[in-house]
């Protein structure tokens, strides 16, 4: 937005040179920046949808009249104020102009103060329109970011705000956080909400590549550079030209190649293997680490000079257990999404499930929570299982959960095992005893404790 009192442009359109000169002088004196144009075509070429000022045009132009010009401006942006200058006493023309959406009209011969005043009002109106648009746009951007990066906790709100702010720049970003906290979601958002959004987003996981492959994969090679390099190939960094290059698990980047990456950042050039001259690249580098990068520097796995280049901006993503009620909000949203995706009824949570959601520490963070929600939806249709069982069933040790919770988990698991065995053997107790290696009395006790009976397994007899 421009400062209305000093540099706001006023587009003056008049084919009469002396009128243009007079208008230029008055506009200049009133503190605007006059842009003189002679024809409608010339005027149109100066108009863009975010033009911050207003237009002052004579209604009588050579070749085209001012009303037509006004309509053409309206096609570019219907909210650019147009002030028309009409001949003295030309009332029908003035009425027409207003009807067609002119901001105002000024009759010739006119008083400089009057036109300055009309222009001032038009510009104030224009600036309100532009401010409002910018506000709407930023609201829209952050609301879509909210659906990608869920969470109402203060930490997540701040994180989203900072992310939108940083997305506008090209500074290198290092994202740190435990596994499953959303580092990749953030890297993608930094791309999606930036001016590079229509250019590539290229992600490479340094830990997923064999060490011998990293150099060729990232930096590319010329034909014949090494055995098997039959064709010249651009590396992944070059493929990201103009866009965002996301280097995941940066600490796994072989230390021998770190100076080469540093060169890309410093010189904005890539050296292909076997290449004669460097290839210029324009990338924004976003990297991620799920361990403390400073510790990796101490351990000599990460070069300090590289770290200084990577972390111009550092985004620390908090673990899920530090996001308060976000756990419930995220679980709820995932339940809705998965029920819709699988076209299944949205399952209800028992008190026990709710307690589990609150107390479990979610060491796998949002990824683990999301997977749990997916299993919860899928299992609900086939009898359903407590959430704790579904999470524990995947070997997810309930870290930090108290004894009571562990007992609950074990109980729930035992109940499921016996219930399944009863169903498999259609309630034939002897077969269940044999399969589970339990004496009859123990089995009976356990069934009673869990409220299981043979009839539920499809058999009428009672347990003897
Ligand atoms: N705030 C969030 N809102 C919605 N979904 C999220 C959020 N954070 C993460 N996710 C989802 O959780 C999963 C894991 O996220 P992501 O892959 O970004 O984690 P990560 O930090 O990169 O993990 P890792 O260190 O294991 O690579 C993805 O399915 C992602 O869509
Ligand atoms: Mg990741």
XYZ file of C-alpha atoms and ligand atoms in Angstrom:
496
model
C 0.000 0.000 0.000
C 1.253 3.476 -0.831
C 1.147 6.572 1.249
C -1.809 8.571 -0.089
C -0.328 11.949 0.677
C 2.904 11.551 -1.264
C 3.270 8.932 -3.934
C -0.190 7.743 -4.898
C -0.449 7.824 -8.686
C -3.204 9.673 -10.478
C -3.598 8.648 -14.081
C -4.459 11.710 -16.152
C -6.001 11.014 -19.572
C -6.537 13.945 -21.921
C -5.703 14.535 -25.553
C -5.365 18.262 -25.043
C -1.723 19.010 -24.076
C -2.521 22.210 -22.207
C -5.212 20.484 -20.130
C -2.798 17.644 -19.335
C -0.140 20.110 -18.259
C -2.608 21.926 -16.012
C -3.859 18.687 -14.461
C -0.298 17.485 -13.929
C 0.564 20.668 -12.121
C -2.491 20.589 -9.871
C -2.129 16.936 -9.031
C 1.542 17.454 -8.262
C 0.729 20.391 -6.006
C -1.917 18.377 -4.199
C 0.776 15.793 -3.375
C -0.063 13.039 -5.889
C 2.096 11.468 -8.520
C 0.529 12.405 -11.887
C 0.985 10.003 -14.814
C 0.095 11.702 -18.098
C -1.444 9.744 -20.938
C -2.952 10.944 -24.202
C -5.093 8.069 -25.437
C -7.371 5.411 -23.991
C -4.990 2.652 -25.119
C -2.057 4.295 -23.460
C -4.085 4.699 -20.277
C -5.195 1.058 -20.270
C -1.589 -0.094 -20.567
C -0.840 1.654 -17.252
C -3.712 0.024 -15.353
C -3.206 -3.156 -13.312
C -5.618 -4.852 -10.903
C -3.687 -3.531 -7.910
C -3.340 0.027 -9.264
C -3.284 2.031 -6.033
C -4.596 5.366 -7.296
C -7.431 6.769 -9.406
C -8.035 7.948 -12.962
C -8.981 11.451 -14.135
C -10.121 11.411 -17.752
C -11.770 13.763 -20.188
C -14.989 12.283 -21.594
C -14.036 13.476 -25.058
C -10.918 11.669 -26.190
C -9.686 11.190 -29.726
C -10.609 7.777 -31.039
C -12.521 6.637 -27.995
C -14.659 8.362 -25.430
C -14.015 8.494 -21.739
C -17.066 6.350 -20.928
C -15.684 3.467 -22.995
C -12.316 3.885 -21.337
C -14.034 3.673 -17.975
C -15.641 0.391 -18.979
C -12.314 -1.026 -20.135
C -10.725 -0.049 -16.824
C -13.639 -1.806 -15.117
C -12.652 -5.031 -16.848
C -9.181 -4.865 -15.299
C -10.472 -3.903 -11.858
C -14.013 -2.636 -11.348
C -13.049 -0.836 -8.161
C -10.585 1.679 -9.597
C -12.268 5.085 -9.196
C -12.641 7.025 -12.452
C -13.356 10.751 -12.351
C -14.636 12.171 -15.622
C -14.252 15.701 -16.891
C -17.324 16.816 -18.819
C -18.052 19.863 -20.915
C -19.846 22.712 -19.222
C -23.567 22.088 -18.961
C -23.376 18.569 -20.403
C -25.845 17.180 -17.896
C -27.027 14.096 -19.850
C -23.417 13.020 -20.286
C -22.709 13.447 -16.572
C -25.805 11.443 -15.677
C -24.729 8.688 -18.030
C -21.248 8.673 -16.544
C -22.565 8.245 -13.021
C -24.977 5.548 -14.133
C -22.113 3.622 -15.724
C -20.155 3.691 -12.505
C -17.986 6.813 -12.648
C -16.748 7.773 -9.201
C -17.611 11.419 -9.839
C -17.503 14.059 -12.547
C -16.125 17.534 -12.723
C -17.442 20.181 -15.073
C -15.201 22.339 -17.222
C -13.925 24.891 -16.564
C -13.061 23.599 -13.162
C -11.674 24.760 -9.938
C -8.323 23.123 -9.015
C -9.286 22.827 -5.354
C -12.479 21.036 -6.200
C -10.715 18.438 -8.375
C -7.988 17.889 -5.757
C -10.681 17.248 -3.191
C -12.547 14.751 -5.386
C -9.280 12.933 -6.177
C -8.367 12.794 -2.494
C -11.694 11.169 -1.619
C -11.418 8.714 -4.531
C -7.959 7.680 -3.389
C -9.051 7.143 0.190
C -11.818 4.909 -1.076
C -9.394 3.010 -3.301
C -7.009 2.402 -0.432
C -9.799 1.033 1.719
C -10.710 -1.381 -1.066
C -7.102 -2.567 -1.378
C -6.621 -2.911 2.371
C -9.777 -4.926 2.594
C -8.649 -7.194 -0.224
C -5.278 -7.777 1.428
C -7.048 -8.627 4.664
C -9.415 -11.059 2.973
C -6.515 -12.701 1.209
C -4.461 -13.156 4.351
C -7.524 -14.543 6.170
C -8.073 -16.993 3.350
C -4.412 -18.024 3.314
C -4.250 -18.627 7.021
C -7.530 -20.525 7.060
C -6.295 -22.969 4.459
C -3.054 -23.220 6.394
C -5.165 -24.029 9.444
C -6.651 -27.037 7.716
C -3.204 -28.309 6.699
C -1.574 -27.594 10.015
C -4.324 -28.231 12.531
C -4.225 -27.008 16.097
C -5.674 -24.246 18.260
C -2.993 -24.243 20.940
C -1.108 -20.940 21.267
C 2.122 -22.605 20.057
C 0.475 -23.775 16.854
C -1.210 -20.436 16.240
C 2.111 -18.656 16.594
C 3.788 -21.239 14.416
C 1.244 -20.659 11.630
C 1.659 -16.888 11.839
C 5.444 -17.118 11.676
C 5.205 -19.586 8.820
C 3.062 -17.258 6.681
C 5.449 -14.427 7.444
C 8.580 -16.424 6.562
C 6.965 -17.887 3.443
C 7.280 -14.450 1.847
C 11.072 -14.490 2.089
C 13.786 -16.568 0.448
C 15.852 -17.093 3.610
C 16.949 -20.659 4.400
C 14.728 -22.409 6.946
C 15.692 -25.236 9.282
C 12.763 -27.104 10.810
C 13.488 -29.180 13.893
C 11.154 -31.421 15.826
C 10.517 -35.015 16.851
C 9.331 -37.583 14.360
C 5.764 -37.097 13.138
C 5.386 -33.523 14.381
C 4.639 -32.107 10.918
C 8.016 -30.938 9.594
C 7.205 -31.966 6.043
C 3.765 -30.348 6.236
C 5.508 -27.119 7.245
C 8.079 -27.376 4.441
C 5.272 -27.821 1.917
C 3.353 -24.890 3.359
C 6.446 -22.681 3.079
C 6.295 -23.467 -0.630
C 2.517 -23.291 -1.076
C 2.233 -19.866 0.550
C 5.202 -18.304 -1.231
C 5.730 -16.626 -4.561
C 7.517 -19.823 -5.636
C 4.305 -21.845 -5.364
C 3.985 -22.418 -9.118
C 7.572 -23.647 -9.317
C 8.722 -27.103 -8.156
C 8.839 -28.423 -4.608
C 11.531 -31.110 -4.587
C 12.024 -33.202 -1.455
C 15.003 -35.448 -0.783
C 15.517 -37.484 2.355
C 19.251 -37.638 2.994
C 18.807 -40.661 5.277
C 16.914 -42.654 2.658
C 19.708 -42.551 0.070
C 22.721 -44.829 0.034
C 25.759 -42.699 0.802
C 27.302 -43.481 -2.594
C 24.166 -42.176 -4.335
C 23.786 -38.874 -2.552
C 26.208 -36.844 -4.647
C 24.839 -37.865 -8.063
C 21.256 -37.593 -6.856
C 21.608 -34.109 -5.417
C 24.130 -32.487 -7.711
C 23.642 -34.419 -10.978
C 26.319 -35.568 -13.372
C 27.644 -35.159 -16.899
C 27.635 -38.029 -19.378
C 30.638 -40.274 -18.768
C 31.395 -38.768 -15.360
C 31.486 -42.266 -13.869
C 30.698 -45.828 -14.919
C 27.015 -46.053 -15.656
C 26.572 -42.312 -16.199
C 25.690 -42.683 -19.858
C 23.647 -39.491 -20.047
C 23.921 -36.078 -18.490
C 21.443 -35.766 -15.669
C 20.400 -32.719 -13.679
C 20.469 -33.327 -9.947
C 17.505 -32.850 -7.634
C 18.758 -29.409 -6.577
C 18.720 -28.241 -10.186
C 15.264 -29.743 -10.651
C 14.036 -27.436 -7.901
C 15.208 -24.328 -9.815
C 12.896 -21.409 -9.126
C 11.168 -23.351 -6.358
C 11.851 -24.939 -2.989
C 14.370 -27.679 -2.293
C 13.501 -29.619 0.856
C 16.382 -31.573 2.341
C 14.976 -33.878 4.994
C 17.110 -35.428 7.754
C 19.935 -33.047 7.001
C 22.124 -34.580 9.712
C 22.359 -37.760 7.596
C 23.984 -35.827 4.766
C 27.501 -37.305 4.357
C 29.984 -34.926 5.952
C 32.221 -35.125 2.861
C 29.440 -33.617 0.726
C 28.472 -30.869 3.125
C 30.966 -28.321 1.678
C 29.461 -28.914 -1.745
C 25.989 -28.117 -0.416
C 27.366 -25.059 1.322
C 28.696 -23.867 -2.035
C 25.216 -24.136 -3.552
C 23.917 -21.852 -0.828
C 26.753 -19.369 -1.003
C 27.342 -19.171 -4.726
C 23.871 -20.164 -5.972
C 25.531 -22.637 -8.318
C 25.585 -26.417 -8.592
C 28.671 -28.408 -9.597
C 27.544 -31.507 -11.459
C 29.878 -34.493 -11.130
C 32.273 -34.243 -14.084
C 30.879 -30.833 -15.047
C 33.196 -28.225 -16.581
C 31.411 -25.194 -15.204
C 28.881 -24.659 -12.453
C 25.179 -24.374 -13.282
C 23.368 -21.393 -11.747
C 20.375 -22.289 -9.577
C 17.779 -20.247 -7.779
C 16.360 -22.300 -4.905
C 14.981 -21.688 -1.489
C 16.458 -24.302 0.820
C 14.297 -25.759 3.550
C 15.881 -28.478 5.670
C 14.651 -30.607 8.544
C 16.143 -32.527 11.433
C 14.507 -34.705 14.065
C 17.435 -34.354 16.416
C 19.259 -31.382 17.859
C 21.481 -30.063 15.038
C 23.851 -28.420 17.534
C 24.557 -31.770 19.070
C 25.286 -33.113 15.585
C 27.822 -30.289 15.185
C 29.474 -31.288 18.474
C 29.530 -34.901 17.308
C 31.117 -33.742 14.035
C 28.322 -35.091 11.898
C 27.212 -31.630 10.773
C 29.549 -28.827 9.764
C 29.077 -25.696 11.765
C 29.483 -23.408 8.728
C 26.702 -25.336 6.980
C 24.424 -25.091 10.014
C 24.880 -21.314 10.025
C 23.712 -21.203 6.430
C 20.784 -23.564 6.989
C 19.231 -21.943 10.012
C 18.800 -18.325 8.987
C 15.268 -19.030 10.161
C 14.675 -21.864 12.611
C 11.247 -23.325 13.180
C 10.997 -25.561 16.223
C 7.951 -27.801 16.070
C 6.706 -28.796 19.516
C 5.835 -32.432 20.236
C 2.123 -33.244 20.364
C 2.210 -33.800 24.152
C 3.021 -30.097 24.566
C 0.036 -28.898 22.555
C -2.667 -29.331 25.189
C -6.142 -29.931 23.822
C -4.874 -30.116 20.260
C -4.806 -33.900 20.715
C -8.604 -34.014 20.982
C -9.077 -31.507 18.169
C -6.745 -33.401 15.830
C -8.237 -36.787 16.685
C -11.714 -35.438 16.101
C -10.776 -33.960 12.741
C -9.018 -37.153 11.648
C -12.084 -39.218 12.665
C -14.257 -36.989 10.474
C -11.852 -37.181 7.569
C -11.399 -40.959 7.714
C -15.102 -41.695 8.222
C -15.803 -39.614 5.124
C -12.970 -41.242 3.187
C -14.032 -44.806 4.015
C -17.727 -43.936 3.935
C -18.132 -45.348 7.413
C -20.080 -44.129 10.390
C -18.091 -41.893 12.673
C -17.330 -43.993 15.792
C -18.039 -42.744 19.305
C -15.354 -42.612 21.959
C -15.889 -44.347 25.289
C -14.807 -42.707 28.527
C -11.815 -45.031 28.506
C -10.861 -43.911 24.990
C -11.096 -40.273 26.009
C -8.922 -40.902 29.026
C -6.384 -42.675 26.858
C -6.299 -39.756 24.394
C -5.553 -37.388 27.261
C -2.922 -39.428 29.071
C -0.984 -41.165 26.342
C 2.193 -39.329 25.374
C 2.057 -39.946 21.633
C 5.787 -40.532 21.029
C 5.061 -40.829 17.292
C 3.251 -37.459 17.496
C 0.673 -36.477 14.867
C 1.560 -39.382 12.587
C 0.800 -41.870 15.365
C -2.417 -40.070 16.303
C -3.543 -40.000 12.686
C -2.861 -43.719 12.248
C -4.743 -44.448 15.475
C -7.749 -42.489 14.200
C -7.689 -44.378 10.925
C -7.638 -47.755 12.703
C -10.346 -46.591 15.087
C -12.660 -45.790 12.174
C -11.865 -49.010 10.321
C -12.317 -51.215 13.417
C -15.557 -49.609 14.542
C -17.479 -51.479 11.857
C -16.258 -54.867 13.107
C -17.070 -54.745 16.779
C -14.737 -51.904 17.650
C -11.790 -51.978 19.974
C -10.637 -49.614 22.669
C -8.291 -46.984 21.315
C -5.612 -48.116 23.752
C -5.636 -51.593 22.219
C -5.362 -50.225 18.715
C -2.386 -48.072 19.618
C -0.679 -50.738 21.733
C -1.440 -53.410 19.150
C 0.990 -51.717 16.816
C 3.837 -52.086 19.270
C 3.403 -48.436 20.268
C 4.615 -48.705 23.851
C 2.550 -46.301 25.908
C 5.555 -44.351 27.128
C 5.022 -42.441 30.317
C 1.634 -44.031 30.889
C 1.090 -45.019 34.520
C 0.627 -48.577 35.855
C -3.116 -48.264 35.688
C -2.976 -47.501 31.998
C -0.627 -50.386 31.301
C -2.983 -52.681 33.189
C -5.903 -51.357 31.181
C -3.988 -52.021 28.011
C -3.116 -55.573 29.054
C -6.692 -56.236 30.121
C -8.122 -54.945 26.907
C -5.653 -57.003 24.945
C -6.432 -60.182 26.896
C -10.140 -59.656 26.380
C -9.670 -59.294 22.620
C -7.540 -62.444 22.404
C -10.059 -64.578 24.309
C -13.016 -63.087 22.478
C -11.419 -63.796 19.109
C -10.556 -67.381 20.110
C -14.145 -67.975 21.277
C -15.455 -66.725 17.960
C -12.976 -68.755 15.959
C -14.000 -71.968 17.748
C -17.694 -71.039 17.886
C -17.644 -71.165 21.685
C -16.112 -74.638 21.991
C -14.330 -74.208 25.286
C -12.013 -77.197 24.929
C -10.553 -75.856 21.727
C -10.099 -72.381 23.217
C -8.366 -73.875 26.291
C -6.068 -75.803 24.039
C -5.234 -72.887 21.753
C -4.541 -70.463 24.572
C -2.903 -73.017 26.842
C -5.199 -72.168 29.755
C -6.757 -74.489 32.349
C -10.585 -74.468 32.313
C -10.864 -72.668 35.610
C -8.543 -69.825 34.625
C -10.355 -69.391 31.329
C -13.724 -69.273 33.085
C -12.454 -66.667 35.523
C -11.069 -64.501 32.782
C -14.241 -64.775 30.712
C -16.325 -63.764 33.693
C -14.060 -60.813 34.454
C -14.256 -59.564 30.889
C -17.973 -60.229 30.624
C -17.499 -62.769 27.849
C -19.771 -65.736 27.285
C -20.001 -68.590 24.856
C -23.402 -67.400 23.674
C -21.781 -64.222 22.331
C -19.592 -66.494 20.262
C -22.663 -68.042 18.706
C -23.273 -71.002 21.063
C -26.285 -71.374 23.364
C -24.788 -73.532 26.156
C -23.376 -71.864 29.237
C -19.851 -72.426 30.445
C -19.671 -75.291 32.848
N -0.707 -30.041 12.588
C -1.077 -31.034 11.754
N -2.332 -31.065 11.260
C -2.728 -32.058 10.435
N -1.942 -33.065 10.059
C -0.672 -33.082 10.513
C -0.181 -32.061 11.363
N 1.105 -32.352 11.656
C 1.404 -33.493 11.019
N 0.330 -33.944 10.331
C 0.247 -35.217 9.601
O 1.033 -36.159 10.328
C 1.826 -36.957 9.484
C 3.286 -36.762 9.786
O 3.682 -35.445 9.431
P 5.092 -35.148 8.734
O 5.421 -36.179 7.722
O 5.091 -33.730 8.287
O 6.027 -35.315 9.999
P 7.614 -35.150 10.123
O 7.872 -34.206 11.229
O 8.185 -34.817 8.784
O 8.049 -36.619 10.585
P 9.467 -37.407 10.361
O 10.479 -36.735 11.233
O 9.169 -38.783 10.836
O 9.787 -37.330 8.916
C 1.426 -36.580 8.086
O 0.392 -37.458 7.674
C 0.884 -35.183 8.237
O -0.037 -34.886 7.238
Mg 9.434 -35.921 7.575
